[in-house]
PDB file of N, CA and C in Angstrom:
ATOM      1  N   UNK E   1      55.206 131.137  61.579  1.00 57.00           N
ATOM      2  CA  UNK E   1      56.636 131.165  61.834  1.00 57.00           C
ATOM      3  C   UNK E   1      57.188 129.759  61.566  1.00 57.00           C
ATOM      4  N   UNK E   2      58.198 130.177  61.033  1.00 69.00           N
ATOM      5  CA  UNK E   2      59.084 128.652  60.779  1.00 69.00           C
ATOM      6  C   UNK E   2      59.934 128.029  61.751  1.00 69.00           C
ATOM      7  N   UNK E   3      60.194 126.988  61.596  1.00 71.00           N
ATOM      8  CA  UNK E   3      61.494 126.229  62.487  1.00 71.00           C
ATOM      9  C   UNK E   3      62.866 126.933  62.381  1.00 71.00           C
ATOM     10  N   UNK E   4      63.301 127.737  61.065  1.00 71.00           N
ATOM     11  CA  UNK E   4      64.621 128.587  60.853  1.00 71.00           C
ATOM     12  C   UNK E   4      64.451 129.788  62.294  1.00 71.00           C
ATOM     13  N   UNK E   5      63.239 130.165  61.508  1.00 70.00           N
ATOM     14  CA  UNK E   5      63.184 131.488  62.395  1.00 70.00           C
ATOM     15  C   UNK E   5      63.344 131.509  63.902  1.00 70.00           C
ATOM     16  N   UNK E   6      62.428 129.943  64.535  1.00 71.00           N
ATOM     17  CA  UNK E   6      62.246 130.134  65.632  1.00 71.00           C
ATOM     18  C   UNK E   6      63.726 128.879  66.387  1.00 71.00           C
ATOM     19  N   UNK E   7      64.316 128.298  65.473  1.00 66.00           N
ATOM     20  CA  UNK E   7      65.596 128.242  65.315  1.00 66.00           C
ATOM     21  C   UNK E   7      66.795 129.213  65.850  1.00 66.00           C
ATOM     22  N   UNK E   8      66.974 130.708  64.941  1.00 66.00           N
ATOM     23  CA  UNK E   8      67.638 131.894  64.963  1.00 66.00           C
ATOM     24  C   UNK E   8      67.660 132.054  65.829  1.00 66.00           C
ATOM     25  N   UNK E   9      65.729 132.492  66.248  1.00 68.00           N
ATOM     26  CA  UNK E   9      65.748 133.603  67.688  1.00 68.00           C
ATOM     27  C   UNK E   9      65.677 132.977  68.795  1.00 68.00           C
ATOM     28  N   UNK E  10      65.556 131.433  68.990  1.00 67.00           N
ATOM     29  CA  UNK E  10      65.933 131.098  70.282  1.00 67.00           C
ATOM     30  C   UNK E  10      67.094 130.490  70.724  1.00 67.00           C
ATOM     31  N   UNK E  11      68.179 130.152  69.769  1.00 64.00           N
ATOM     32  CA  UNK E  11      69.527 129.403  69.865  1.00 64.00           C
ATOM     33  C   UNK E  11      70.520 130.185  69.895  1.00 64.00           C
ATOM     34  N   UNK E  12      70.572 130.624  68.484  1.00 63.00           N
ATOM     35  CA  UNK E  12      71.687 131.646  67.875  1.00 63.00           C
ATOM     36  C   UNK E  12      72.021 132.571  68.975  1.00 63.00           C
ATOM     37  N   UNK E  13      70.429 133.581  68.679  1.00 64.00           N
ATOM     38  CA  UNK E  13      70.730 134.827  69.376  1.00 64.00           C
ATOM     39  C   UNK E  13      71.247 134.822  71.161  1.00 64.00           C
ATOM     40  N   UNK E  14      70.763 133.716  71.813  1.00 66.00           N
ATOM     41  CA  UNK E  14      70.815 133.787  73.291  1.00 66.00           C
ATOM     42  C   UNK E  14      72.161 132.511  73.399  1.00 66.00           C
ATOM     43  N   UNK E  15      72.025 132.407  72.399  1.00 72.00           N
ATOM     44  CA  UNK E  15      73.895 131.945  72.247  1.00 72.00           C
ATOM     45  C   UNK E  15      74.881 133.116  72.344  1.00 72.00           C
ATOM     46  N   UNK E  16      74.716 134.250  71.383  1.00 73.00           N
ATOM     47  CA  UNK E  16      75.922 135.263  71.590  1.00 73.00           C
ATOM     48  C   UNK E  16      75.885 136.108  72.942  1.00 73.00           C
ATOM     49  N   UNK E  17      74.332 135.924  73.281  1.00 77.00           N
ATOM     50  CA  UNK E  17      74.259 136.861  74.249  1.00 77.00           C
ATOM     51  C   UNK E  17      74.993 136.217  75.438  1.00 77.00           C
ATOM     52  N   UNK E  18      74.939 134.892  75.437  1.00 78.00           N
ATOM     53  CA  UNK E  18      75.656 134.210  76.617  1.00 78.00           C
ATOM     54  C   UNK E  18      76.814 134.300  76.200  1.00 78.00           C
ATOM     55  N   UNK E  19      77.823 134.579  75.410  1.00 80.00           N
ATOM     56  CA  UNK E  19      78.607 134.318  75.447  1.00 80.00           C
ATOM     57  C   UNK E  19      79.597 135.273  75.807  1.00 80.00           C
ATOM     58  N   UNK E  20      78.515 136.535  75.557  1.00 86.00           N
ATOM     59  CA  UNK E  20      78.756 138.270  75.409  1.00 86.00           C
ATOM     60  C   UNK E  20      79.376 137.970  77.540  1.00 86.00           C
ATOM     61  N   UNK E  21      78.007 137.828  77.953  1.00 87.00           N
ATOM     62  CA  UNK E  21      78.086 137.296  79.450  1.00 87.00           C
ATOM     63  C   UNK E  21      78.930 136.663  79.710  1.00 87.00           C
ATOM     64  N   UNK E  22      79.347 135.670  79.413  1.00 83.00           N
ATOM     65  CA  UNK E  22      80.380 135.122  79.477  1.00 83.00           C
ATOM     66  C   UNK E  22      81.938 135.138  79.888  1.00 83.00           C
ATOM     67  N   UNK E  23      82.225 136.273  78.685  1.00 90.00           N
ATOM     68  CA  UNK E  23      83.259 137.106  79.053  1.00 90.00           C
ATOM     69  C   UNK E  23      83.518 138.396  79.497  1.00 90.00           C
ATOM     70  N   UNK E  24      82.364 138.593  80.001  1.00 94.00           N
ATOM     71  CA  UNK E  24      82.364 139.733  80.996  1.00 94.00           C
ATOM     72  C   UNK E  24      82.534 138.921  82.341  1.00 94.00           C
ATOM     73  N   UNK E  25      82.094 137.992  82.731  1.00 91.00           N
ATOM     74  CA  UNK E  25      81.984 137.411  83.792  1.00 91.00           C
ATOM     75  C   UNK E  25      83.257 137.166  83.940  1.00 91.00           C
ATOM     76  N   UNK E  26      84.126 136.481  83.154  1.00 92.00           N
ATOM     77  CA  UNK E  26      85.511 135.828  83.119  1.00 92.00           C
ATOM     78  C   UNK E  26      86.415 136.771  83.081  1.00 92.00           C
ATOM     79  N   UNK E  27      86.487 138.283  82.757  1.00 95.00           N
ATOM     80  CA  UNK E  27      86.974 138.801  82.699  1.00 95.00           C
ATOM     81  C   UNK E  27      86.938 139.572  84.261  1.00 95.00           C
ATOM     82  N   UNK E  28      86.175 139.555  84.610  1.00 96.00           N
ATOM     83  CA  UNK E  28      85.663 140.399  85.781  1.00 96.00           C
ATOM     84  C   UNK E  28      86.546 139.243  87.529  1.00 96.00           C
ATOM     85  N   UNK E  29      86.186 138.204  86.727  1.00 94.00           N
ATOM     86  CA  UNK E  29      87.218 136.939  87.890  1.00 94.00           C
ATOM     87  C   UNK E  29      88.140 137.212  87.637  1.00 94.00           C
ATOM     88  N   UNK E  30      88.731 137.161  86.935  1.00 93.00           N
ATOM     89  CA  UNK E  30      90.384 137.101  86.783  1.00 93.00           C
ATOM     90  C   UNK E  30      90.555 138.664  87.202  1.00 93.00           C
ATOM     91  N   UNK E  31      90.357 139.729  87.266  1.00 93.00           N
ATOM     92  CA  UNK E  31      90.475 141.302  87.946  1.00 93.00           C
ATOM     93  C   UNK E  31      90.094 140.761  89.277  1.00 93.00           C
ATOM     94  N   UNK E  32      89.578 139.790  90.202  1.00 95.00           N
ATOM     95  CA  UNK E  32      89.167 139.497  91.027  1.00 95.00           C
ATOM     96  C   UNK E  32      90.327 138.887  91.662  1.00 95.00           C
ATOM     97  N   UNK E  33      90.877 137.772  91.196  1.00 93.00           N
ATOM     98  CA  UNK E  33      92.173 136.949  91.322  1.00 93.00           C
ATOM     99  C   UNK E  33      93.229 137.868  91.314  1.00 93.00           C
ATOM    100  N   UNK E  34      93.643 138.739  90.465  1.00 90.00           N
ATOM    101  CA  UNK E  34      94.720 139.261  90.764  1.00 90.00           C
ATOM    102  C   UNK E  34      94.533 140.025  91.079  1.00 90.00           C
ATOM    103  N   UNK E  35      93.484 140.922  92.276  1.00 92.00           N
ATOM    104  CA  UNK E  35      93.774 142.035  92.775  1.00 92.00           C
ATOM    105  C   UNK E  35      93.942 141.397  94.325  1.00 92.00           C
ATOM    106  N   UNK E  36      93.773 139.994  94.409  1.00 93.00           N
ATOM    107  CA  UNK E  36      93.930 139.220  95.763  1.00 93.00           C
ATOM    108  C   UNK E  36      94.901 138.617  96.037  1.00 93.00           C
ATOM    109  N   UNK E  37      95.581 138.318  94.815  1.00 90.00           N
ATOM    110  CA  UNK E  37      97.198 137.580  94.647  1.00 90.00           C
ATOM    111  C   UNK E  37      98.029 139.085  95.066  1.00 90.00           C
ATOM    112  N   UNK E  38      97.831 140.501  94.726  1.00 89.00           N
ATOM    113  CA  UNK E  38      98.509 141.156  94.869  1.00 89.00           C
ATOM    114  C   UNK E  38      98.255 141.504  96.371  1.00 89.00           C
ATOM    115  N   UNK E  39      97.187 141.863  96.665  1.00 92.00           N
ATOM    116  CA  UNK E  39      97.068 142.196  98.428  1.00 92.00           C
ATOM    117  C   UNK E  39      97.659 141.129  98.766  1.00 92.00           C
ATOM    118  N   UNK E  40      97.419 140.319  99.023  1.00 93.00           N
ATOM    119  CA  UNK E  40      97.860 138.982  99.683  1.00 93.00           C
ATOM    120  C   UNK E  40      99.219 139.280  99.851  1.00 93.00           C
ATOM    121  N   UNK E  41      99.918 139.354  98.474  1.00 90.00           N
ATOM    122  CA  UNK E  41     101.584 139.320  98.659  1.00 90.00           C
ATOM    123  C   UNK E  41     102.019 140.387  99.457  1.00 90.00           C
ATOM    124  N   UNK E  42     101.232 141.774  99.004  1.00 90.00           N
ATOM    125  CA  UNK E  42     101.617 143.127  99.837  1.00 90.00           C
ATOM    126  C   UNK E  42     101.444 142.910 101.790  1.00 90.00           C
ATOM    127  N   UNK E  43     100.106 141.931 102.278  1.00 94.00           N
ATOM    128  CA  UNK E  43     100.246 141.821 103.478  1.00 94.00           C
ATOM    129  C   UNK E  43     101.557 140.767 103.738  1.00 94.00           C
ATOM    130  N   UNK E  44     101.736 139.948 102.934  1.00 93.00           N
ATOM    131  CA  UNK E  44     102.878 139.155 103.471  1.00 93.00           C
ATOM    132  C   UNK E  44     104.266 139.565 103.786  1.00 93.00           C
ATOM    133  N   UNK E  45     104.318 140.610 102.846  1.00 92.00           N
ATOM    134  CA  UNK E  45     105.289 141.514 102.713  1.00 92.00           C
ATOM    135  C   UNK E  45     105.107 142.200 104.083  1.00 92.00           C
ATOM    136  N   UNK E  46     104.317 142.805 104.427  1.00 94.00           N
ATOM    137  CA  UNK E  46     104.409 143.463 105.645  1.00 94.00           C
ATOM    138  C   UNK E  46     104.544 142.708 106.675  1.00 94.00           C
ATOM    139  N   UNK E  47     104.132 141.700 106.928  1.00 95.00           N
ATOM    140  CA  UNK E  47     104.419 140.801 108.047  1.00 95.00           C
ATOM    141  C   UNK E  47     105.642 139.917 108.199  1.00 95.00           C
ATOM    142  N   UNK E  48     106.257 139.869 107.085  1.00 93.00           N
ATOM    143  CA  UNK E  48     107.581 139.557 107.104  1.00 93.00           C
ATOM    144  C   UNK E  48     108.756 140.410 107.282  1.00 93.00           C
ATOM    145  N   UNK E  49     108.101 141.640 107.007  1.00 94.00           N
ATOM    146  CA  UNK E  49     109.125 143.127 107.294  1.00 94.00           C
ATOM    147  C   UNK E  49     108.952 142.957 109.225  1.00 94.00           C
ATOM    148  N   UNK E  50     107.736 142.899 109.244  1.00 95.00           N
ATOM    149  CA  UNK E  50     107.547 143.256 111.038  1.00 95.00           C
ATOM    150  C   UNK E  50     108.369 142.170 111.974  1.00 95.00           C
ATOM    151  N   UNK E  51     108.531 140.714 110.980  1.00 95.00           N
ATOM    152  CA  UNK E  51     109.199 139.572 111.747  1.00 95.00           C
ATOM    153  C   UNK E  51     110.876 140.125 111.746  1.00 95.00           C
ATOM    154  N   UNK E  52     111.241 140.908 110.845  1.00 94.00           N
ATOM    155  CA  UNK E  52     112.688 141.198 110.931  1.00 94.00           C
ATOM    156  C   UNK E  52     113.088 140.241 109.392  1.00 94.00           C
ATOM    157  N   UNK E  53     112.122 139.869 108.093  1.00 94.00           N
ATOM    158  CA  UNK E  53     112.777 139.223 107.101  1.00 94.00           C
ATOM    159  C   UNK E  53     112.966 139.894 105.984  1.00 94.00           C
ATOM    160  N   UNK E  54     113.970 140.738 105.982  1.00 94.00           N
ATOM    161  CA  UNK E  54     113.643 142.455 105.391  1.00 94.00           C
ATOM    162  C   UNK E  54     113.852 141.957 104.095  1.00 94.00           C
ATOM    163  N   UNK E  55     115.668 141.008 103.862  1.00 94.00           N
ATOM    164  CA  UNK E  55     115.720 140.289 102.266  1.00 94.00           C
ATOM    165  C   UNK E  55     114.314 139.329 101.611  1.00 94.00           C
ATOM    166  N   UNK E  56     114.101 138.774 102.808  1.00 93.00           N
ATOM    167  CA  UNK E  56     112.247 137.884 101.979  1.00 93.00           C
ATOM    168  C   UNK E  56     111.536 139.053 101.317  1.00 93.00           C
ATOM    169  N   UNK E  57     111.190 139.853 102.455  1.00 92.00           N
ATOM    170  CA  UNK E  57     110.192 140.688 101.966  1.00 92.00           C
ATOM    171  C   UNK E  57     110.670 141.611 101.230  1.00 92.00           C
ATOM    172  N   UNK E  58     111.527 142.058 100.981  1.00 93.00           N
ATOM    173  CA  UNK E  58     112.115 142.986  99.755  1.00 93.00           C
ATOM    174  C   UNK E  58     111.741 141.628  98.033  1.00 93.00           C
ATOM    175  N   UNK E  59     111.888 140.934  98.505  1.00 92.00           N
ATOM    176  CA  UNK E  59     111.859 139.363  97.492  1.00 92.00           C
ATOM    177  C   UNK E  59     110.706 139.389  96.667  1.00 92.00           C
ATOM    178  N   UNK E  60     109.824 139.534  97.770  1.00 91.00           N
ATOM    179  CA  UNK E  60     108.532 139.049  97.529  1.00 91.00           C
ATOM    180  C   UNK E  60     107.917 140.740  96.859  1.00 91.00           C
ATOM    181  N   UNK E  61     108.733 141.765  97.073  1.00 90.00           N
ATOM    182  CA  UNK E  61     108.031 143.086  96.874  1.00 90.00           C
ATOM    183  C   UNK E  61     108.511 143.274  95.277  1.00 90.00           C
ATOM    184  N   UNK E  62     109.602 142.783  95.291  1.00 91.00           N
ATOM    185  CA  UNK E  62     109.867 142.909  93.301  1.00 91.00           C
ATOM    186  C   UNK E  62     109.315 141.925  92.720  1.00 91.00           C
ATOM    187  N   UNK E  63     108.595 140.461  93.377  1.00 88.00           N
ATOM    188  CA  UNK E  63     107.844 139.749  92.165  1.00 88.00           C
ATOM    189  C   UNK E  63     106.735 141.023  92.498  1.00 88.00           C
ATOM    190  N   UNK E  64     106.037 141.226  93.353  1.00 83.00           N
ATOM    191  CA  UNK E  64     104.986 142.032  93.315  1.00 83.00           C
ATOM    192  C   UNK E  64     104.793 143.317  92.245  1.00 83.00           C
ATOM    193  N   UNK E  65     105.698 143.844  92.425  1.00 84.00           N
ATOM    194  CA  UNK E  65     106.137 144.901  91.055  1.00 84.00           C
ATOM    195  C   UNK E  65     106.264 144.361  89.648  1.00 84.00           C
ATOM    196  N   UNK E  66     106.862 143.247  89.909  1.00 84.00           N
ATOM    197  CA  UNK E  66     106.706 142.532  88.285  1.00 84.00           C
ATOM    198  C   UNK E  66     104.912 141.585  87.952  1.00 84.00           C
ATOM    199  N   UNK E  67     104.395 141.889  89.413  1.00 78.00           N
ATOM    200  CA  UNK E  67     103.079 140.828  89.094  1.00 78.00           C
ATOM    201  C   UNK E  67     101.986 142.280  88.666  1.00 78.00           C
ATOM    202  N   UNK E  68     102.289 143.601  88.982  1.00 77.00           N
ATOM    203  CA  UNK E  68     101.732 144.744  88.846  1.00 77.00           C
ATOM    204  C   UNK E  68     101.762 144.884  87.204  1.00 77.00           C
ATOM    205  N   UNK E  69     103.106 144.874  86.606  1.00 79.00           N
ATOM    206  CA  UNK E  69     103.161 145.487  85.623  1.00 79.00           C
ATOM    207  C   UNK E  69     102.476 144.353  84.746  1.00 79.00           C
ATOM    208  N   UNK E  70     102.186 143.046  84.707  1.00 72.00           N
ATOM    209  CA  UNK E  70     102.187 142.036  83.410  1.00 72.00           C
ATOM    210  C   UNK E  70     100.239 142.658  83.663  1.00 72.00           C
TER     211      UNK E  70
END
């Protein structure tokens, strides 16, 4: 075996494969982040409804709808 070969199969290839990983991983955080930015806002929302801050929390419930749809 040559230096190309053993080049290929130990750099290259476990290069794409990490990278494959990579963005599964990164993709999988960020679904992580914004499914916590959205609870988060939805409990705040409720606890600001329960304080009596009905205009805040109506506020905070249409960025929430606009943080749903992007």
């Amino acid at each position: 075996m040559n230096i190309g070969l053993v080049w290929k199969y130990t750099y290259q290839e476990t290069c794409h494969i990490c990278e494959k990983i990579a963005q599964i991983v990164s993709k999988v955080c960020r679904g992580i982040v914004r499914y916590a930015e959205i609870a988060g806002t939805a409990r705040a929302c409720a606890h600001l409804s329960a304080q009596g801050y009905h205009k805040e929390a109506k506020a905070l419930m249409m960025d929430l709808k606009r943080m749903k749809q992007q």
